[in-house]
mmCIF file of C-alpha atoms in Angstrom:
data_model
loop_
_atom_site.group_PDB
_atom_site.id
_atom_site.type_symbol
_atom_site.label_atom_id
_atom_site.label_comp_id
_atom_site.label_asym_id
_atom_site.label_seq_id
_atom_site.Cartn_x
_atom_site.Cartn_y
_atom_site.Cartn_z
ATOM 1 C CA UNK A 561 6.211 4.309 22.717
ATOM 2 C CA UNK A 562 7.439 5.225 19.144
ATOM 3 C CA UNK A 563 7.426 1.585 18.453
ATOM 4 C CA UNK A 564 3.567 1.413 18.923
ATOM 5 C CA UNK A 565 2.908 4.542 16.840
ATOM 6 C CA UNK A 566 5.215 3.251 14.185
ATOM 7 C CA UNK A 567 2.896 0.136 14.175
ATOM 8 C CA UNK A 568 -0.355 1.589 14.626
ATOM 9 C CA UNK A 569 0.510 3.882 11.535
ATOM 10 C CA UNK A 570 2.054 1.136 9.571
ATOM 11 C CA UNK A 571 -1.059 -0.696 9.115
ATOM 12 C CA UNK A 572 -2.181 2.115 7.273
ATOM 13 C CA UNK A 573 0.411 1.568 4.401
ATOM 14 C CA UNK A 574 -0.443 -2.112 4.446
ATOM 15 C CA UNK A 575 -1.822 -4.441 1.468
ATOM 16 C CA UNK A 576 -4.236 -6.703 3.848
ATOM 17 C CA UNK A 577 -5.815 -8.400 0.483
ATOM 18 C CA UNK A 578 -4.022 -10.345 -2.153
ATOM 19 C CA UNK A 579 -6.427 -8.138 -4.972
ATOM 20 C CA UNK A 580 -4.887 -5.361 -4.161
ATOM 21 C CA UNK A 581 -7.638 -3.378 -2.946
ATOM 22 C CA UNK A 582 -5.525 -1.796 -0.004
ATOM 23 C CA UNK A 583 -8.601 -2.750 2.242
ATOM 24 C CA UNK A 584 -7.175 -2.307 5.641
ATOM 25 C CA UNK A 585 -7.821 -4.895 8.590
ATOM 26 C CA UNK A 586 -8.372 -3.656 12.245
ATOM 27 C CA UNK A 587 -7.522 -5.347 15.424
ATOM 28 C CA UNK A 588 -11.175 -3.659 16.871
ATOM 29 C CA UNK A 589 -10.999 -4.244 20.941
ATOM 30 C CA UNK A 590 -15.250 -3.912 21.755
ATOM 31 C CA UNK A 591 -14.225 -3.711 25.546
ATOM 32 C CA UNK A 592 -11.963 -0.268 24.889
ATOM 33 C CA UNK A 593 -15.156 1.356 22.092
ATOM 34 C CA UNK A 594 -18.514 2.598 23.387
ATOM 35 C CA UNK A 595 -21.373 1.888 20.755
ATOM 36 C CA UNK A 596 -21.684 2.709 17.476
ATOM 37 C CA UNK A 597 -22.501 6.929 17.004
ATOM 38 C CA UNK A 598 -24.360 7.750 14.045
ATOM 39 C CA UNK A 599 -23.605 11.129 12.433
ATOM 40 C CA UNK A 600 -26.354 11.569 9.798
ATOM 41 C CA UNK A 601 -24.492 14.614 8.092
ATOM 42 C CA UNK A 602 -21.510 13.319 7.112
ATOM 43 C CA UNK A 603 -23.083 9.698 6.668
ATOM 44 C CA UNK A 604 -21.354 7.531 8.591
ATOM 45 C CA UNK A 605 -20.991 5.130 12.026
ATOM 46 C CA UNK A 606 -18.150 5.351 14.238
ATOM 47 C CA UNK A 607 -17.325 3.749 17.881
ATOM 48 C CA UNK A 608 -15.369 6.286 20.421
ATOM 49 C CA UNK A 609 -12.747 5.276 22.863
ATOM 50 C CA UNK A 610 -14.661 4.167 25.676
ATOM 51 C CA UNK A 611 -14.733 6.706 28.587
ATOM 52 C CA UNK A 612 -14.094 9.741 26.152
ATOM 53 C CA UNK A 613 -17.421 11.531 26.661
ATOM 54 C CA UNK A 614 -19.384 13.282 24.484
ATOM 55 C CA UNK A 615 -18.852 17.232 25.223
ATOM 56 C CA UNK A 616 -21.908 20.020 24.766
ATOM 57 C CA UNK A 617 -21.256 21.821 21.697
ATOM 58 C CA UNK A 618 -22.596 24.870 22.967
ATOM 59 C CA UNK A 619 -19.773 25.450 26.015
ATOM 60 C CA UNK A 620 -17.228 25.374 22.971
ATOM 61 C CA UNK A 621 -14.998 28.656 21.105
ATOM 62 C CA UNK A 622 -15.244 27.619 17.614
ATOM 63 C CA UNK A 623 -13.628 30.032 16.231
ATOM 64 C CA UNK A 624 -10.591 28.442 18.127
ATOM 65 C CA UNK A 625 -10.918 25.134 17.171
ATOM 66 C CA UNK A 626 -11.522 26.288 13.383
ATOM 67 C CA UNK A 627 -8.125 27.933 13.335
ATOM 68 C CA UNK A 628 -6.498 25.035 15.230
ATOM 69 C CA UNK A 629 -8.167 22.281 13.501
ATOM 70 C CA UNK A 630 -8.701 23.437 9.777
ATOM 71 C CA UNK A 631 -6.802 22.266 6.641
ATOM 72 C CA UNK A 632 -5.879 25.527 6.388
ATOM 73 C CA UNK A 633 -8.048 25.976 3.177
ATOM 74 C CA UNK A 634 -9.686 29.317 1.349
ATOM 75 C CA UNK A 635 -11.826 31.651 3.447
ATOM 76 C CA UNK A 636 -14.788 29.722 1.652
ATOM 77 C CA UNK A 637 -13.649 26.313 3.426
ATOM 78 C CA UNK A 638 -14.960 25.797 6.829
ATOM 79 C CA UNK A 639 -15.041 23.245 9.433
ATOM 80 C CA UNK A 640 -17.981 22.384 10.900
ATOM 81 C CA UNK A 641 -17.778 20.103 14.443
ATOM 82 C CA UNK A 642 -20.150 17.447 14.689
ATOM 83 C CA UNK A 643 -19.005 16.198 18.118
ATOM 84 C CA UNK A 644 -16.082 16.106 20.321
ATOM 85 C CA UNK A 645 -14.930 13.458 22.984
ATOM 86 C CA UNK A 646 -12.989 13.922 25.693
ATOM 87 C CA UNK A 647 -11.475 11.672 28.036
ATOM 88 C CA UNK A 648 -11.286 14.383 31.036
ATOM 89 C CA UNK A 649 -9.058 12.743 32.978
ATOM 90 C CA UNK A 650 -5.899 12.741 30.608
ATOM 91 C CA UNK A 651 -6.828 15.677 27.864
ATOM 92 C CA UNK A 652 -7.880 13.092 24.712
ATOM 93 C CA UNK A 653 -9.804 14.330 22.469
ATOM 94 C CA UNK A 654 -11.426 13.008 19.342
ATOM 95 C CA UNK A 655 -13.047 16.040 16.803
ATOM 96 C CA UNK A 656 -15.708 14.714 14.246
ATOM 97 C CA UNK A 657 -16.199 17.448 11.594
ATOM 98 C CA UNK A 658 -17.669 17.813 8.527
ATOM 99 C CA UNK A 659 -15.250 20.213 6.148
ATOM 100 C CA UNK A 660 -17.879 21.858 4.228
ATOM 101 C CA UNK A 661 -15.481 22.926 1.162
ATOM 102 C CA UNK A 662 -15.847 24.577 -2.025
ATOM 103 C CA UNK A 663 -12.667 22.311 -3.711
ATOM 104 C CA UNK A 664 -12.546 18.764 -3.919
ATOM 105 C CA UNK A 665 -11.592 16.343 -1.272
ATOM 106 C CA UNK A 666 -7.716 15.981 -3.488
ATOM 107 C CA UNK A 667 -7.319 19.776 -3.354
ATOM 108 C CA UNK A 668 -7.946 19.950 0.333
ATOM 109 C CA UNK A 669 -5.339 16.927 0.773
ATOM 110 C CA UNK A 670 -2.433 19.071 -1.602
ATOM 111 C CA UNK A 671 -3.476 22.362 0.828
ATOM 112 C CA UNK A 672 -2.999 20.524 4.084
ATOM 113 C CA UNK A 673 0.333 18.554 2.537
ATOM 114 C CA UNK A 674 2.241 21.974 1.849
ATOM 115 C CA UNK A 675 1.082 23.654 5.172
ATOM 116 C CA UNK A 676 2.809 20.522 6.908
ATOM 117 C CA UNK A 677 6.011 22.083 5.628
ATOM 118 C CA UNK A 678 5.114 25.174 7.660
ATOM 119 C CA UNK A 679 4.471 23.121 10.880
ATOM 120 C CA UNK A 680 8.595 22.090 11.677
ATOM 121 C CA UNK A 681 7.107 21.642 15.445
ATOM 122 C CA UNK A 682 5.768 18.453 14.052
ATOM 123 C CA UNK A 683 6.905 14.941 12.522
ATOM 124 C CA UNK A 684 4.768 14.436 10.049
ATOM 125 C CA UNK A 685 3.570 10.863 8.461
ATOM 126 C CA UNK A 686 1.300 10.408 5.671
ATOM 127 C CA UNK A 687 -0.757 7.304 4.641
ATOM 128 C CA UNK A 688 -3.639 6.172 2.725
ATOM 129 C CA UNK A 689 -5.891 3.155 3.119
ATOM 130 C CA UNK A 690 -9.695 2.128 2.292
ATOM 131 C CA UNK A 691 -11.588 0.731 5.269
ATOM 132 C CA UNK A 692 -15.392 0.114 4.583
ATOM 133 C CA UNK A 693 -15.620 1.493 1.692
ATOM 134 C CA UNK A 694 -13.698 4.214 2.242
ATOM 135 C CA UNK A 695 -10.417 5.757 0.848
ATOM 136 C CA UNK A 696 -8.886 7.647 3.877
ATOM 137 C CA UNK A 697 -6.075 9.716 4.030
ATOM 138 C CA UNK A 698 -4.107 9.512 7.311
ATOM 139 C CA UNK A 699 -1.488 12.119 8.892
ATOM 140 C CA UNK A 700 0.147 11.061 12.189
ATOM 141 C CA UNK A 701 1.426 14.844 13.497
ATOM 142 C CA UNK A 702 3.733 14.392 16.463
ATOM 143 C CA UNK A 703 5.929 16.414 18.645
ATOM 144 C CA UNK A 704 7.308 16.351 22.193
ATOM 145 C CA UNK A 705 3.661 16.949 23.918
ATOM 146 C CA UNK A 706 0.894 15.275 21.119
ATOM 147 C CA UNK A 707 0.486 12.723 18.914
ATOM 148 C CA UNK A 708 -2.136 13.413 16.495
ATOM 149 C CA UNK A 709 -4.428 11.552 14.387
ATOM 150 C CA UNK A 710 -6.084 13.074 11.211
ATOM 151 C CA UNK A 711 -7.947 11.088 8.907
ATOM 152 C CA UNK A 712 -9.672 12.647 6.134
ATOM 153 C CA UNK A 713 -12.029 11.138 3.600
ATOM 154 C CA UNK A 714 -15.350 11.516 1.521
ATOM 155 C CA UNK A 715 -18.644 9.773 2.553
ATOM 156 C CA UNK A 716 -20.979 8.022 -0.030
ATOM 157 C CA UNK A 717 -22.949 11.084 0.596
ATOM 158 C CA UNK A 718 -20.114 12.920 -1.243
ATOM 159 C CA UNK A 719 -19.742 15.088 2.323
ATOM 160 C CA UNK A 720 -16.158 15.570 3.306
ATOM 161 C CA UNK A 721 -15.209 14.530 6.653
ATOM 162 C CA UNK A 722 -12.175 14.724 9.077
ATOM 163 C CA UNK A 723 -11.705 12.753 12.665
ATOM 164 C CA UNK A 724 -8.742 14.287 15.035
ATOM 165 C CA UNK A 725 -7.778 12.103 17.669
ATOM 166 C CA UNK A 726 -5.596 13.863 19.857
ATOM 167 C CA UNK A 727 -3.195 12.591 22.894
ATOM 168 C CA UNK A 728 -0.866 14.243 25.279
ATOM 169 C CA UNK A 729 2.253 11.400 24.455
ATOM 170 C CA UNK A 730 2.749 11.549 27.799
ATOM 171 C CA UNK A 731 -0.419 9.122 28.128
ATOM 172 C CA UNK A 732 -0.241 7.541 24.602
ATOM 173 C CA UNK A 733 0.896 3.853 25.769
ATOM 174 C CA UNK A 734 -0.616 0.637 24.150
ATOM 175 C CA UNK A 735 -4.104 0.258 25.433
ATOM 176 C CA UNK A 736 -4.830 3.740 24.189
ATOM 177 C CA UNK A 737 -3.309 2.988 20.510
ATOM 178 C CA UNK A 738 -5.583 0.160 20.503
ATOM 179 C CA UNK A 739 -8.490 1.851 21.900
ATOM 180 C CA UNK A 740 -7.986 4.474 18.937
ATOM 181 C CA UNK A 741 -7.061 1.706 16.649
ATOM 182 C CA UNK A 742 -10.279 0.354 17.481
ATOM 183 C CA UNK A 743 -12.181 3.422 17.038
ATOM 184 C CA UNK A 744 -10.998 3.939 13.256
ATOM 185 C CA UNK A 745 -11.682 0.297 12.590
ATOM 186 C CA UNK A 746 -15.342 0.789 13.358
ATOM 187 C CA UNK A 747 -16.002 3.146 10.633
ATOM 188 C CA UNK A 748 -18.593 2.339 8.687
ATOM 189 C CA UNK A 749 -20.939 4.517 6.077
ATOM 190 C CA UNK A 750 -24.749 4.523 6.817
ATOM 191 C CA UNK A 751 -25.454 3.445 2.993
#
């Protein structure tokens, strides 16, 4: 099971192109992602794991899922959720937010770095990659009972935005870390 996370999260630190661009390739499975969502505020495209359905917004505590979920920024700094996915059955969840924040996107990433120090509950990876057109900064968070995906970037819109996958490791096996692998690869900005 480590294997496939180490492997999954490797790709991230990956050259793909002999220019040096860091432009990352994706093995994207179409059978395990629905079709494209389009999230107008943050400007971009993304594919969900297929079967992780799209949850109301309104039956949601946010003020929960701020403190869980946030970079742990100023009081200014907020995270706004876009949509969440669940797949029911085994507790995965995928958060698309838009972190509406008054510092740049390199501030937010040096916040979040040093409160990983604080969170000795969790191994901790970092990684960066450009996918689409993108420059996105990865953290792989894991401990006995999750394994957590956060990827952070900035659209072409200049709009901050974060996407938390989220698995019990209990049910993280291959076919979900290429469902999610899939997921990330379908990224693309609406410009």
């Amino acid at each position: 099971m480590f294997t496939i996370l180490l492997i999954l999260f490797t790709f991230c630190n990956r050259n793909e192109n002999k220019n040096n661009s860091n432009e990352l390739f994706f093995a994207i499975d179409t059978t395990l992602i629905s079709s494209p969502l389009t999230f107008n505020d943050i400007g971009i495209k993304i594919s969900v794991p297929k079967k992780w359905d799209r949850l109301d917004l309104k039956k949601i505590e946010f003020h929960s899922i701020n403190r869980i979920f946030s970079t742990n920024t100023s009081s200014q700094d907020t995270l706004r959720v876009l949509g969440i996915f669940a797949d029911t059955l085994y507790k995965c969840y995928l958060f698309v937010s838009e972190v509406i924040a008054s510092k740049e996107l390199s501030y937010l990433l040096n916040l979040f770095d040093s409160s990983l120090t604080n969170m000795n509950k969790f191994k901790n990876l970092k990684g960066e990659f450009q996918k689409n057109g993108f420059l996105i900064t990865q953290y792989l968070l894991q401990n006995q009972e999750l394994v957590i995906f956060r990827l952070l970037s900035k659209s072409q819109n200049n709009r901050i935005f974060q996407l938390d996958y989220i698995i019990p490791r209990m049910f993280y096996d291959e076919k979900v870390a290429r469902a999610v692998e899939s997921s990330i690869g379908s990224l693309v900005s609406l410009k």
